[in-house]
Short mmCIF file of C-alpha atoms in Angstrom, two decimals:
data_model
loop_
_atom_site.label_atom_id
_atom_site.label_comp_id
_atom_site.label_asym_id
_atom_site.label_seq_id
_atom_site.Cartn_x
_atom_site.Cartn_y
_atom_site.Cartn_z
CA MET A 1 6.54 24.75 -12.54
CA ALA A 2 7.73 27.56 -10.37
CA GLU A 3 5.92 29.19 -7.51
CA LYS A 4 7.36 32.60 -6.71
CA GLU A 5 6.56 34.86 -3.79
CA ALA A 6 7.43 38.53 -4.24
CA SER A 7 9.12 38.83 -0.88
CA VAL A 8 11.31 35.71 -1.13
CA SER A 9 13.42 34.48 -3.99
CA LEU A 10 16.11 31.80 -4.05
CA HIS A 11 18.94 32.07 -6.57
CA GLU A 12 21.60 29.45 -7.01
CA GLN A 13 25.09 30.90 -7.06
CA SER A 14 28.21 29.41 -8.46
CA ASP A 15 29.96 26.94 -6.18
CA ASN A 16 31.84 29.48 -4.13
CA GLY A 17 31.23 28.03 -0.67
CA HIS A 18 29.22 31.00 0.63
CA SER A 19 26.41 30.48 3.08
CA PRO A 20 23.03 32.06 2.41
CA THR A 21 22.76 35.72 3.26
CA LEU A 22 19.88 38.10 3.69
CA SER A 23 20.12 41.26 1.62
CA SER A 24 18.30 44.49 2.29
CA SER A 25 15.50 43.31 0.01
CA ASP A 26 15.10 40.10 2.02
CA GLU A 27 16.42 38.08 -0.88
CA VAL A 28 18.05 34.78 0.05
CA THR A 29 21.03 33.65 -1.94
CA TYR A 30 22.63 30.26 -1.54
CA ASP A 31 24.81 27.68 -3.19
CA SER A 32 23.86 24.08 -3.87
CA LYS A 33 26.39 22.63 -1.44
CA PHE A 34 24.88 24.60 1.41
CA GLU A 35 21.37 23.50 0.47
CA LYS A 36 22.36 19.84 0.31
CA ARG A 37 24.17 20.07 3.62
CA VAL A 38 21.20 21.65 5.40
CA LEU A 39 18.70 19.18 3.92
CA ARG A 40 20.93 16.27 4.83
CA LYS A 41 21.11 17.63 8.37
CA VAL A 42 17.31 17.74 8.57
CA ASP A 43 16.99 14.29 6.99
CA VAL A 44 19.34 12.68 9.50
CA ARG A 45 17.64 14.19 12.53
CA LEU A 46 14.08 13.66 11.34
CA LEU A 47 13.64 10.52 9.25
CA PRO A 48 15.59 7.70 10.98
CA ILE A 49 14.05 8.18 14.43
CA LEU A 50 10.51 8.62 13.08
CA GLY A 51 10.97 5.60 10.83
CA ALA A 52 12.20 3.54 13.78
CA LEU A 53 9.23 4.58 15.92
CA TYR A 54 6.85 3.83 13.08
CA THR A 55 8.35 0.36 12.90
CA ILE A 56 7.55 -0.07 16.58
CA ALA A 57 4.01 1.21 16.04
CA MET A 58 3.44 -1.26 13.20
CA VAL A 59 4.80 -4.12 15.28
CA ASP A 60 2.79 -3.29 18.40
CA ARG A 61 -0.51 -3.01 16.55
CA SER A 62 -0.02 -6.08 14.34
CA ASN A 63 1.82 -8.59 16.54
CA ILE A 64 -1.58 -10.07 17.35
CA SER A 65 -1.28 -11.97 14.04
CA VAL A 66 1.80 -13.92 15.11
CA ALA A 67 0.51 -14.20 18.69
CA ARG A 68 -2.59 -15.94 17.31
CA ILE A 69 -0.53 -18.73 15.77
CA SER A 70 1.55 -18.94 18.96
CA GLY A 71 -1.25 -19.83 21.41
CA LEU A 72 -3.18 -16.58 21.97
CA ASP A 73 -6.39 -17.87 20.38
CA GLU A 74 -6.56 -20.90 22.63
CA ASP A 75 -5.49 -19.14 25.84
CA VAL A 76 -8.00 -16.29 25.72
CA GLY A 77 -10.75 -17.91 23.62
CA LEU A 78 -10.23 -15.65 20.62
CA ASN A 79 -11.11 -18.36 18.10
CA VAL A 80 -14.79 -18.42 19.12
CA GLY A 81 -17.34 -16.65 16.89
CA ASP A 82 -16.50 -13.04 16.01
CA ARG A 83 -14.18 -12.42 18.94
CA ALA A 84 -11.10 -12.09 16.74
CA SER A 85 -12.80 -9.45 14.56
CA VAL A 86 -13.90 -7.52 17.65
CA ALA A 87 -10.40 -7.59 19.16
CA LEU A 88 -8.98 -6.27 15.90
CA LEU A 89 -11.52 -3.54 15.15
CA VAL A 90 -11.69 -1.95 18.63
CA PHE A 91 -8.15 -0.69 18.04
CA PHE A 92 -9.44 1.58 15.29
CA ILE A 93 -12.25 3.20 17.26
CA GLY A 94 -9.93 5.14 19.56
CA TYR A 95 -7.48 5.48 16.67
CA MET A 96 -10.07 7.37 14.64
CA ILE A 97 -11.45 9.49 17.48
CA PHE A 98 -8.14 10.86 18.76
CA GLU A 99 -6.21 11.53 15.54
CA LEU A 100 -7.59 14.98 14.79
CA PRO A 101 -7.38 16.27 18.41
CA SER A 102 -3.78 15.07 18.49
CA ASN A 103 -2.84 17.03 15.36
CA MET A 104 -4.58 20.07 16.79
CA ILE A 105 -2.27 20.16 19.83
CA ILE A 106 1.04 18.69 18.62
CA HIS A 107 2.30 22.08 17.42
CA ARG A 108 1.55 23.66 20.78
CA VAL A 109 2.94 20.87 22.96
CA GLY A 110 5.97 20.22 20.78
CA ALA A 111 6.63 17.25 18.51
CA ALA A 112 9.28 15.63 20.71
CA ASN A 113 7.23 15.97 23.90
CA TRP A 114 4.01 14.68 22.38
CA ILE A 115 5.39 11.81 20.29
CA ALA A 116 7.64 10.49 23.07
CA LEU A 117 4.75 10.61 25.55
CA ILE A 118 2.27 8.64 23.45
CA VAL A 119 4.91 6.09 22.38
CA PHE A 120 5.78 5.43 26.04
CA ALA A 121 2.07 5.09 26.88
CA TRP A 122 1.32 2.51 24.21
CA GLY A 123 4.47 0.61 25.19
CA LEU A 124 3.01 0.16 28.67
CA VAL A 125 -0.27 -1.04 27.17
CA SER A 126 1.49 -3.50 24.88
CA MET A 127 3.43 -4.89 27.81
CA GLY A 128 0.19 -5.28 29.76
CA ILE A 129 -1.35 -7.47 27.05
CA GLY A 130 1.26 -10.09 27.88
CA PHE A 131 -0.31 -10.62 31.31
CA LEU A 132 -4.03 -10.86 30.47
CA ASN A 133 -6.14 -14.03 30.56
CA ASN A 134 -9.36 -13.40 28.61
CA TRP A 135 -10.41 -11.96 25.29
CA ILE A 136 -12.40 -9.06 26.80
CA ALA A 137 -9.28 -7.73 28.52
CA LEU A 138 -7.46 -8.09 25.21
CA ALA A 139 -10.12 -6.03 23.44
CA VAL A 140 -10.01 -3.33 26.13
CA LEU A 141 -6.24 -3.00 26.02
CA ARG A 142 -6.22 -2.94 22.21
CA SER A 143 -8.71 -0.08 22.35
CA PHE A 144 -6.28 1.84 24.60
CA LEU A 145 -3.47 0.93 22.21
CA GLY A 146 -5.45 2.57 19.41
CA MET A 147 -6.05 5.71 21.49
CA PHE A 148 -2.35 6.21 22.18
CA GLU A 149 -1.16 5.30 18.68
CA ALA A 150 -3.72 7.66 17.15
CA GLY A 151 -1.56 10.76 17.37
CA PHE A 152 1.68 9.23 16.16
CA TYR A 153 1.25 8.61 12.45
CA PRO A 154 -0.65 11.80 11.46
CA GLY A 155 1.69 13.80 13.66
CA CYS A 156 4.74 12.38 11.87
CA VAL A 157 3.24 13.00 8.42
CA TYR A 158 2.37 16.57 9.43
CA LEU A 159 5.86 17.13 10.84
CA ILE A 160 7.69 15.72 7.80
CA SER A 161 5.56 17.60 5.26
CA SER A 162 6.27 20.83 7.17
CA TRP A 163 10.02 20.64 6.53
CA TYR A 164 10.25 20.07 2.76
CA ARG A 165 9.20 21.53 -0.55
CA ARG A 166 6.28 19.94 -2.35
CA TYR A 167 8.38 17.92 -4.78
CA GLU A 168 10.82 16.77 -2.13
CA VAL A 169 8.23 15.39 0.25
CA GLN A 170 7.23 12.06 -1.33
CA LYS A 171 10.76 10.64 -1.09
CA ARG A 172 10.85 11.61 2.58
CA LEU A 173 7.39 10.26 3.35
CA ALA A 174 8.33 7.08 1.50
CA THR A 175 11.53 6.80 3.53
CA PHE A 176 9.54 7.20 6.75
CA PHE A 177 6.75 4.82 5.78
CA MET A 178 8.89 2.24 4.03
CA THR A 179 11.42 2.17 6.87
CA GLY A 180 8.58 1.01 9.07
CA SER A 181 7.45 -1.51 6.48
CA ALA A 182 10.98 -2.85 5.92
CA LEU A 183 11.98 -3.23 9.55
CA SER A 184 8.60 -4.49 10.68
CA ALA A 185 8.95 -7.21 8.05
CA PHE A 186 11.54 -8.76 10.35
CA ALA A 187 9.26 -8.43 13.38
CA ASN A 188 7.74 -11.85 12.77
CA ILE A 189 11.19 -13.40 12.68
CA PHE A 190 12.03 -11.53 15.90
CA ALA A 191 8.78 -12.83 17.40
CA LEU A 192 9.76 -16.36 16.43
CA GLY A 193 12.88 -15.87 18.54
CA LEU A 194 10.90 -14.42 21.45
CA ILE A 195 8.56 -17.38 21.70
CA GLN A 196 11.60 -19.59 22.26
CA ILE A 197 11.94 -17.93 25.69
CA SER A 198 8.94 -20.00 26.80
CA LYS A 199 11.03 -23.14 26.43
CA THR A 200 13.27 -22.08 29.31
CA HIS A 201 10.81 -19.83 31.19
CA THR A 202 7.71 -22.00 31.14
CA SER A 203 5.62 -19.78 33.41
CA TYR A 204 4.59 -17.75 30.34
CA LYS A 205 3.74 -19.04 26.90
CA GLY A 206 5.50 -17.74 23.81
CA TRP A 207 2.85 -15.21 22.76
CA ARG A 208 3.09 -13.53 26.16
CA TRP A 209 6.83 -12.97 25.75
CA ILE A 210 6.15 -11.30 22.38
CA TYR A 211 4.06 -8.63 24.06
CA ILE A 212 6.16 -8.23 27.20
CA ILE A 213 9.55 -7.86 25.51
CA GLU A 214 8.29 -5.71 22.65
CA GLY A 215 6.42 -3.49 25.12
CA VAL A 216 9.57 -2.92 27.15
CA LEU A 217 11.53 -2.07 23.99
CA THR A 218 8.84 0.44 23.00
CA CYS A 219 9.13 2.27 26.32
CA VAL A 220 12.92 2.44 26.01
CA ALA A 221 12.65 3.76 22.44
CA ALA A 222 10.25 6.49 23.59
CA ILE A 223 12.76 7.79 26.14
CA VAL A 224 15.57 7.83 23.56
CA ALA A 225 13.30 9.51 20.97
CA TRP A 226 12.58 12.46 23.27
CA PHE A 227 16.21 13.55 22.94
CA ILE A 228 16.34 13.18 19.15
CA ILE A 229 13.05 14.25 17.54
CA VAL A 230 13.08 17.78 16.10
CA ASP A 231 10.18 20.20 16.17
CA PHE A 232 8.44 22.17 13.43
CA PRO A 233 10.55 24.61 11.35
CA ASP A 234 9.14 27.69 13.10
CA SER A 235 9.76 26.39 16.62
CA HIS A 236 12.31 27.91 18.99
CA ARG A 237 12.87 24.42 20.43
CA ASN A 238 15.05 23.42 17.48
CA LYS A 239 18.71 23.75 18.40
CA PHE A 240 20.29 21.55 15.73
CA LEU A 241 20.21 24.27 13.04
CA THR A 242 22.09 27.55 13.12
CA ALA A 243 20.11 30.77 12.80
CA GLU A 244 21.00 31.16 9.13
CA GLU A 245 20.19 27.52 8.39
CA ALA A 246 16.79 27.91 10.03
CA ALA A 247 16.15 31.12 8.07
CA PHE A 248 17.11 29.34 4.86
CA ILE A 249 14.66 26.50 5.51
CA LYS A 250 11.82 28.96 6.13
CA ALA A 251 12.67 30.98 3.02
CA ARG A 252 12.72 28.01 0.65
CA LEU A 253 9.41 26.79 2.07
CA ALA A 254 7.91 30.25 1.55
CA GLU A 255 9.08 30.27 -2.07
CA ASP A 256 7.48 26.90 -2.68
CA ARG A 257 4.15 27.46 -0.92
CA GLY A 258 3.92 31.18 -0.35
CA SER A 259 4.49 32.80 3.00
CA GLU A 260 2.68 30.62 5.51
CA GLU A 261 2.51 31.87 9.04
CA ARG A 262 2.00 29.33 11.75
CA GLU A 263 -1.75 28.96 12.03
CA LYS A 264 -3.90 27.87 14.91
CA VAL A 265 -6.31 25.08 14.06
CA THR A 266 -9.79 26.55 14.46
CA TRP A 267 -13.27 25.21 13.84
CA ALA A 268 -13.53 27.50 10.82
CA ILE A 269 -10.43 25.94 9.27
CA PHE A 270 -11.69 22.48 10.18
CA VAL A 271 -15.02 23.15 8.42
CA GLU A 272 -13.20 24.58 5.41
CA THR A 273 -11.07 21.43 5.26
CA ILE A 274 -13.89 18.92 5.48
CA THR A 275 -15.90 20.75 2.81
CA ASP A 276 -13.02 20.48 0.33
CA TRP A 277 -13.72 17.65 -2.13
CA LYS A 278 -9.99 16.94 -2.52
CA VAL A 279 -9.71 15.89 1.11
CA TRP A 280 -12.35 13.19 0.64
CA SER A 281 -10.93 11.98 -2.66
CA PHE A 282 -7.46 11.62 -1.15
CA SER A 283 -8.98 9.98 1.91
CA LEU A 284 -10.64 7.29 -0.22
CA MET A 285 -7.38 6.52 -2.00
CA TYR A 286 -5.47 6.44 1.25
CA ALA A 287 -8.11 4.28 2.95
CA ALA A 288 -7.82 1.78 0.10
CA GLY A 289 -4.11 1.45 0.75
CA ALA A 290 -4.70 1.22 4.49
CA VAL A 291 -7.24 -1.58 4.06
CA GLY A 292 -4.67 -3.59 2.13
CA VAL A 293 -1.85 -2.82 4.54
CA TYR A 294 -3.87 -3.97 7.55
CA ALA A 295 -5.11 -7.03 5.69
CA PHE A 296 -1.53 -8.16 5.03
CA LEU A 297 -0.39 -7.23 8.54
CA PHE A 298 -3.16 -9.09 10.34
CA PHE A 299 -3.84 -12.03 8.06
CA LEU A 300 -0.81 -12.88 5.89
CA PRO A 301 0.80 -15.12 8.57
CA LEU A 302 -2.55 -16.90 9.02
CA ILE A 303 -2.99 -17.40 5.26
CA LEU A 304 0.58 -18.68 4.91
CA ARG A 305 0.18 -21.05 7.86
CA ASN A 306 -3.36 -22.31 7.44
CA GLY A 307 -4.25 -21.48 3.83
CA MET A 308 -1.06 -22.32 1.98
CA GLY A 309 0.02 -25.05 4.39
CA TYR A 310 3.44 -23.75 5.42
CA SER A 311 4.86 -24.65 8.82
CA GLN A 312 4.70 -22.21 11.72
CA GLU A 313 8.37 -21.30 11.28
CA LEU A 314 7.99 -20.74 7.53
CA ALA A 315 4.84 -18.68 8.09
CA PHE A 316 6.90 -16.35 10.31
CA VAL A 317 9.79 -16.14 7.85
CA LEU A 318 7.86 -15.94 4.56
CA SER A 319 5.84 -12.93 5.70
CA ALA A 320 8.99 -10.76 5.51
CA PRO A 321 10.02 -10.86 1.80
CA PRO A 322 6.78 -9.34 0.39
CA ALA A 323 7.13 -6.38 2.77
CA LEU A 324 10.77 -5.90 1.76
CA PHE A 325 9.82 -6.00 -1.92
CA SER A 326 7.17 -3.34 -1.28
CA VAL A 327 9.88 -1.08 0.14
CA VAL A 328 12.08 -1.38 -2.97
CA GLU A 329 9.12 -0.85 -5.31
CA GLY A 330 7.73 2.01 -3.24
CA MET A 331 11.04 3.89 -3.05
CA ALA A 332 11.54 3.52 -6.82
CA ILE A 333 8.03 4.82 -7.52
CA SER A 334 8.51 7.71 -5.09
CA TRP A 335 11.80 8.76 -6.67
CA LEU A 336 10.20 8.68 -10.12
CA ALA A 337 7.08 10.54 -8.95
CA ASP A 338 9.16 13.36 -7.41
CA LYS A 339 11.34 13.55 -10.52
CA MET A 340 8.32 13.75 -12.85
CA ARG A 341 6.34 15.94 -10.41
CA LEU A 342 3.33 13.67 -10.81
CA ARG A 343 1.19 11.84 -8.27
CA GLY A 344 -2.17 10.75 -9.72
CA PRO A 345 -0.89 8.45 -12.50
CA PHE A 346 1.25 6.62 -9.95
CA VAL A 347 -1.76 6.16 -7.66
CA ILE A 348 -3.54 4.48 -10.57
CA VAL A 349 -0.55 2.24 -11.33
CA GLN A 350 -0.18 1.18 -7.70
CA GLY A 351 -3.89 0.41 -7.41
CA ILE A 352 -3.75 -1.82 -10.49
CA VAL A 353 -0.64 -3.62 -9.19
CA ALA A 354 -2.47 -4.28 -5.90
CA VAL A 355 -5.51 -5.73 -7.65
CA ILE A 356 -3.38 -8.06 -9.79
CA GLY A 357 -1.49 -9.31 -6.73
CA LEU A 358 -4.67 -9.87 -4.73
CA CYS A 359 -6.19 -11.82 -7.63
CA MET A 360 -3.17 -14.11 -7.67
CA THR A 361 -3.27 -14.64 -3.91
CA GLY A 362 -6.99 -15.26 -3.77
CA PHE A 363 -7.79 -17.29 -6.87
CA LEU A 364 -4.74 -19.31 -7.86
CA LYS A 365 -4.46 -22.81 -6.43
CA HIS A 366 -0.75 -23.57 -6.11
CA PRO A 367 1.00 -22.02 -3.06
CA VAL A 368 3.98 -20.64 -5.02
CA PRO A 369 2.09 -18.33 -7.45
CA ARG A 370 -0.25 -17.39 -4.61
CA TYR A 371 2.77 -16.38 -2.56
CA ILE A 372 4.19 -14.40 -5.51
CA GLY A 373 0.88 -12.54 -5.60
CA THR A 374 1.46 -11.32 -2.07
CA PHE A 375 4.56 -9.46 -3.32
CA LEU A 376 2.52 -7.49 -5.86
CA GLY A 377 -0.42 -7.02 -3.53
CA GLU A 378 1.65 -5.68 -0.66
CA ALA A 379 3.71 -3.44 -2.96
CA GLY A 380 0.57 -1.99 -4.50
CA VAL A 381 -1.24 -1.14 -1.27
CA ASN A 382 1.87 0.32 0.37
CA GLY A 383 2.49 2.42 -2.74
CA LEU A 384 -1.07 3.74 -2.57
CA VAL A 385 -0.45 4.99 0.95
CA VAL A 386 2.82 6.79 0.21
CA THR A 387 1.78 8.39 -3.08
CA THR A 388 -1.56 9.60 -1.73
CA LEU A 389 0.12 11.15 1.31
CA ALA A 390 2.38 13.18 -0.97
CA TRP A 391 -0.46 14.12 -3.34
CA GLN A 392 -2.51 15.46 -0.46
CA ALA A 393 0.42 17.41 1.01
CA ASN A 394 1.21 18.95 -2.39
CA ASN A 395 -2.27 20.30 -3.02
CA LEU A 396 -3.24 21.90 0.28
CA ARG A 397 -1.84 25.27 1.34
CA GLY A 398 -1.87 26.51 4.89
CA ASP A 399 -0.28 24.93 7.93
CA ALA A 400 -3.53 24.42 9.82
CA LYS A 401 -5.41 23.05 6.81
CA ARG A 402 -2.68 20.48 6.15
CA ALA A 403 -2.81 19.43 9.80
CA CYS A 404 -6.60 18.97 9.62
CA SER A 405 -6.52 17.24 6.26
CA THR A 406 -3.80 14.81 7.32
CA ALA A 407 -5.74 13.94 10.46
CA VAL A 408 -9.02 13.51 8.55
CA MET A 409 -7.38 11.32 5.92
CA ILE A 410 -5.64 9.08 8.42
CA THR A 411 -8.73 9.00 10.65
CA LEU A 412 -10.72 7.62 7.75
CA SER A 413 -7.98 5.05 7.23
CA GLY A 414 -9.12 3.78 10.62
CA LEU A 415 -12.38 2.88 8.90
CA GLY A 416 -10.16 0.91 6.54
CA GLY A 417 -8.80 -1.00 9.52
CA ILE A 418 -12.32 -1.74 10.74
CA TYR A 419 -13.30 -2.71 7.21
CA SER A 420 -10.44 -5.18 6.89
CA SER A 421 -11.17 -6.58 10.37
CA LEU A 422 -14.79 -7.26 9.45
CA VAL A 423 -14.38 -8.64 5.93
CA PHE A 424 -11.70 -11.14 6.97
CA ARG A 425 -14.07 -13.29 9.00
CA GLN A 426 -13.16 -16.36 11.02
CA GLN A 427 -15.71 -18.46 9.09
CA ASP A 428 -13.85 -17.65 5.84
CA ALA A 429 -10.56 -19.07 7.12
CA PRO A 430 -8.10 -20.29 5.99
CA ASP A 431 -8.13 -18.54 2.56
CA TYR A 432 -10.33 -15.52 3.39
CA ILE A 433 -11.56 -15.17 -0.21
CA PRO A 434 -14.41 -12.70 0.60
CA GLY A 435 -11.91 -10.50 2.44
CA ILE A 436 -9.50 -10.50 -0.49
CA ILE A 437 -12.35 -9.55 -2.86
CA ALA A 438 -13.34 -6.71 -0.52
CA VAL A 439 -9.79 -5.32 -0.58
CA MET A 440 -9.74 -5.55 -4.39
CA ALA A 441 -13.02 -3.63 -4.56
CA ILE A 442 -11.78 -0.63 -2.58
CA CYS A 443 -8.51 -0.58 -4.56
CA ILE A 444 -10.57 -0.34 -7.76
CA ALA A 445 -12.55 2.51 -6.19
CA ALA A 446 -9.25 4.30 -5.45
CA VAL A 447 -8.17 3.97 -9.07
CA VAL A 448 -11.46 5.50 -10.23
CA ALA A 449 -11.19 8.34 -7.67
CA ALA A 450 -7.63 9.09 -8.82
CA GLY A 451 -8.73 9.27 -12.46
CA ILE A 452 -11.58 11.67 -11.65
CA SER A 453 -9.29 13.82 -9.46
CA ILE A 454 -6.72 14.13 -12.24
CA VAL A 455 -9.37 15.42 -14.65
CA ILE A 456 -10.76 17.97 -12.16
CA LEU A 457 -7.33 19.24 -11.05
CA LYS A 458 -6.24 19.70 -14.68
CA TRP A 459 -9.40 21.70 -15.31
CA GLU A 460 -8.75 23.85 -12.24
CA ASN A 461 -5.17 24.55 -13.39
CA LYS A 462 -6.46 25.51 -16.84
CA ARG A 463 -8.81 28.03 -15.24
CA VAL A 464 -5.87 29.53 -13.35
CA ASP A 465 -3.82 29.75 -16.56
CA GLU A 466 -6.72 31.59 -18.21
CA GLY A 467 -6.89 34.05 -15.32
CA LYS A 468 -10.32 32.88 -14.16
CA LYS A 469 -9.22 31.67 -10.73
CA VAL A 470 -6.56 32.14 -8.08
CA ILE A 471 -5.82 29.14 -5.82
CA ASP A 472 -5.70 29.98 -2.11
CA GLY A 473 -4.58 33.55 -2.77
CA LEU A 474 -1.31 32.60 -4.51
CA VAL A 475 -1.30 33.62 -8.17
CA ASP A 476 1.40 31.24 -9.35
CA PHE A 477 0.22 28.17 -7.43
CA ARG A 478 -0.88 25.17 -9.49
CA TYR A 479 -2.30 21.86 -8.33
CA THR A 480 -0.07 18.82 -8.62
CA ILE A 481 -1.61 16.29 -10.98
#
């Protein structure tokens, strides 16, 4: 499929080493070596630092799971009634409320300024949790943690999707997301090391050192990130590309999506976005993945320790391999999805894999096959997140609409976090069977939504082919299936 814009055309020359040039007709010519060099330059500046910060975000929001098996429950009274569920779900209230406003201002403030600021702020909050003494203070600080983390993830997705063509973006989003998943898999092992500090510094228990040290590291990372993070392609703040490299990036994006001027997010665009059925369909699929991701983040160490009977040390260590497997599986699926230029069928496959894994974890009796199920379950739900992000980015034109849609989708994933916090109830410990069933149910709903979306998008493309419709004013644009 080719999307051509009359004013911009990219033609691959023979390998003669020439840089792109602008002719009198505004035509951009380039060679493949130049394109690869420029994309590699963007990749190196954009993906590693955002992936590292996402790792920190995942660790800071989920380290409550390892803190709970390291003395937090007893010290602050979290193991009484529904207190644990409350402490988990309050994070997502601020997370949901502040995501859209954050994406509305990130372009204006600048990606580096905004992301570094909110990362530093939640680092201070995380550090503060290490000094509290009751569960109400924990709930309050976790609500602030959610407020500050709210702008990070949708902002990163918006920023990454702004730099690449539609069929290049899933690999990059997968790299960003899976970097966080892979590195955060070792966070529990790192936490196991941190709690050893309490053996020599007995004034604070092990769980407190988890929050204090990781909070300090977050603040340091925020300061470093301010010097590294790049801005949006149309920003004058970017100094790492030459003028011709920047022009080349803008031209290839215009060829792929049509000429998109930087748009201000307005209420009219917001209303247009939330009345688009695709946004809600993608949001359901994404929320299903988010429910599973949070379930594994918050409860896998508890299930390993209390449900499967592994020691505390093994519960820390065994939570890492399923996350690492999900990275390998997710990157393979993303590469294949970009190569085949398909999204929906892979959403269906990932949803089915998740359901199979959850069935094994929830309903088998022996610890080993139950543990194997966590590999499939975690791979499936992580794959749902990555593939749905790319599918959404591929099918929405307009800078402002993508910003709104990304924020809406990830805001609704906050409902997924609340959902997982509520269905994994303390009275269902140690196996949390009702919670596992609830995650399976929403994954099945995602599979159904993906199937319906594929049918509708194919029908819409057929109407365009027959000349009965033009999508978003671009004649040659087709929806990605």
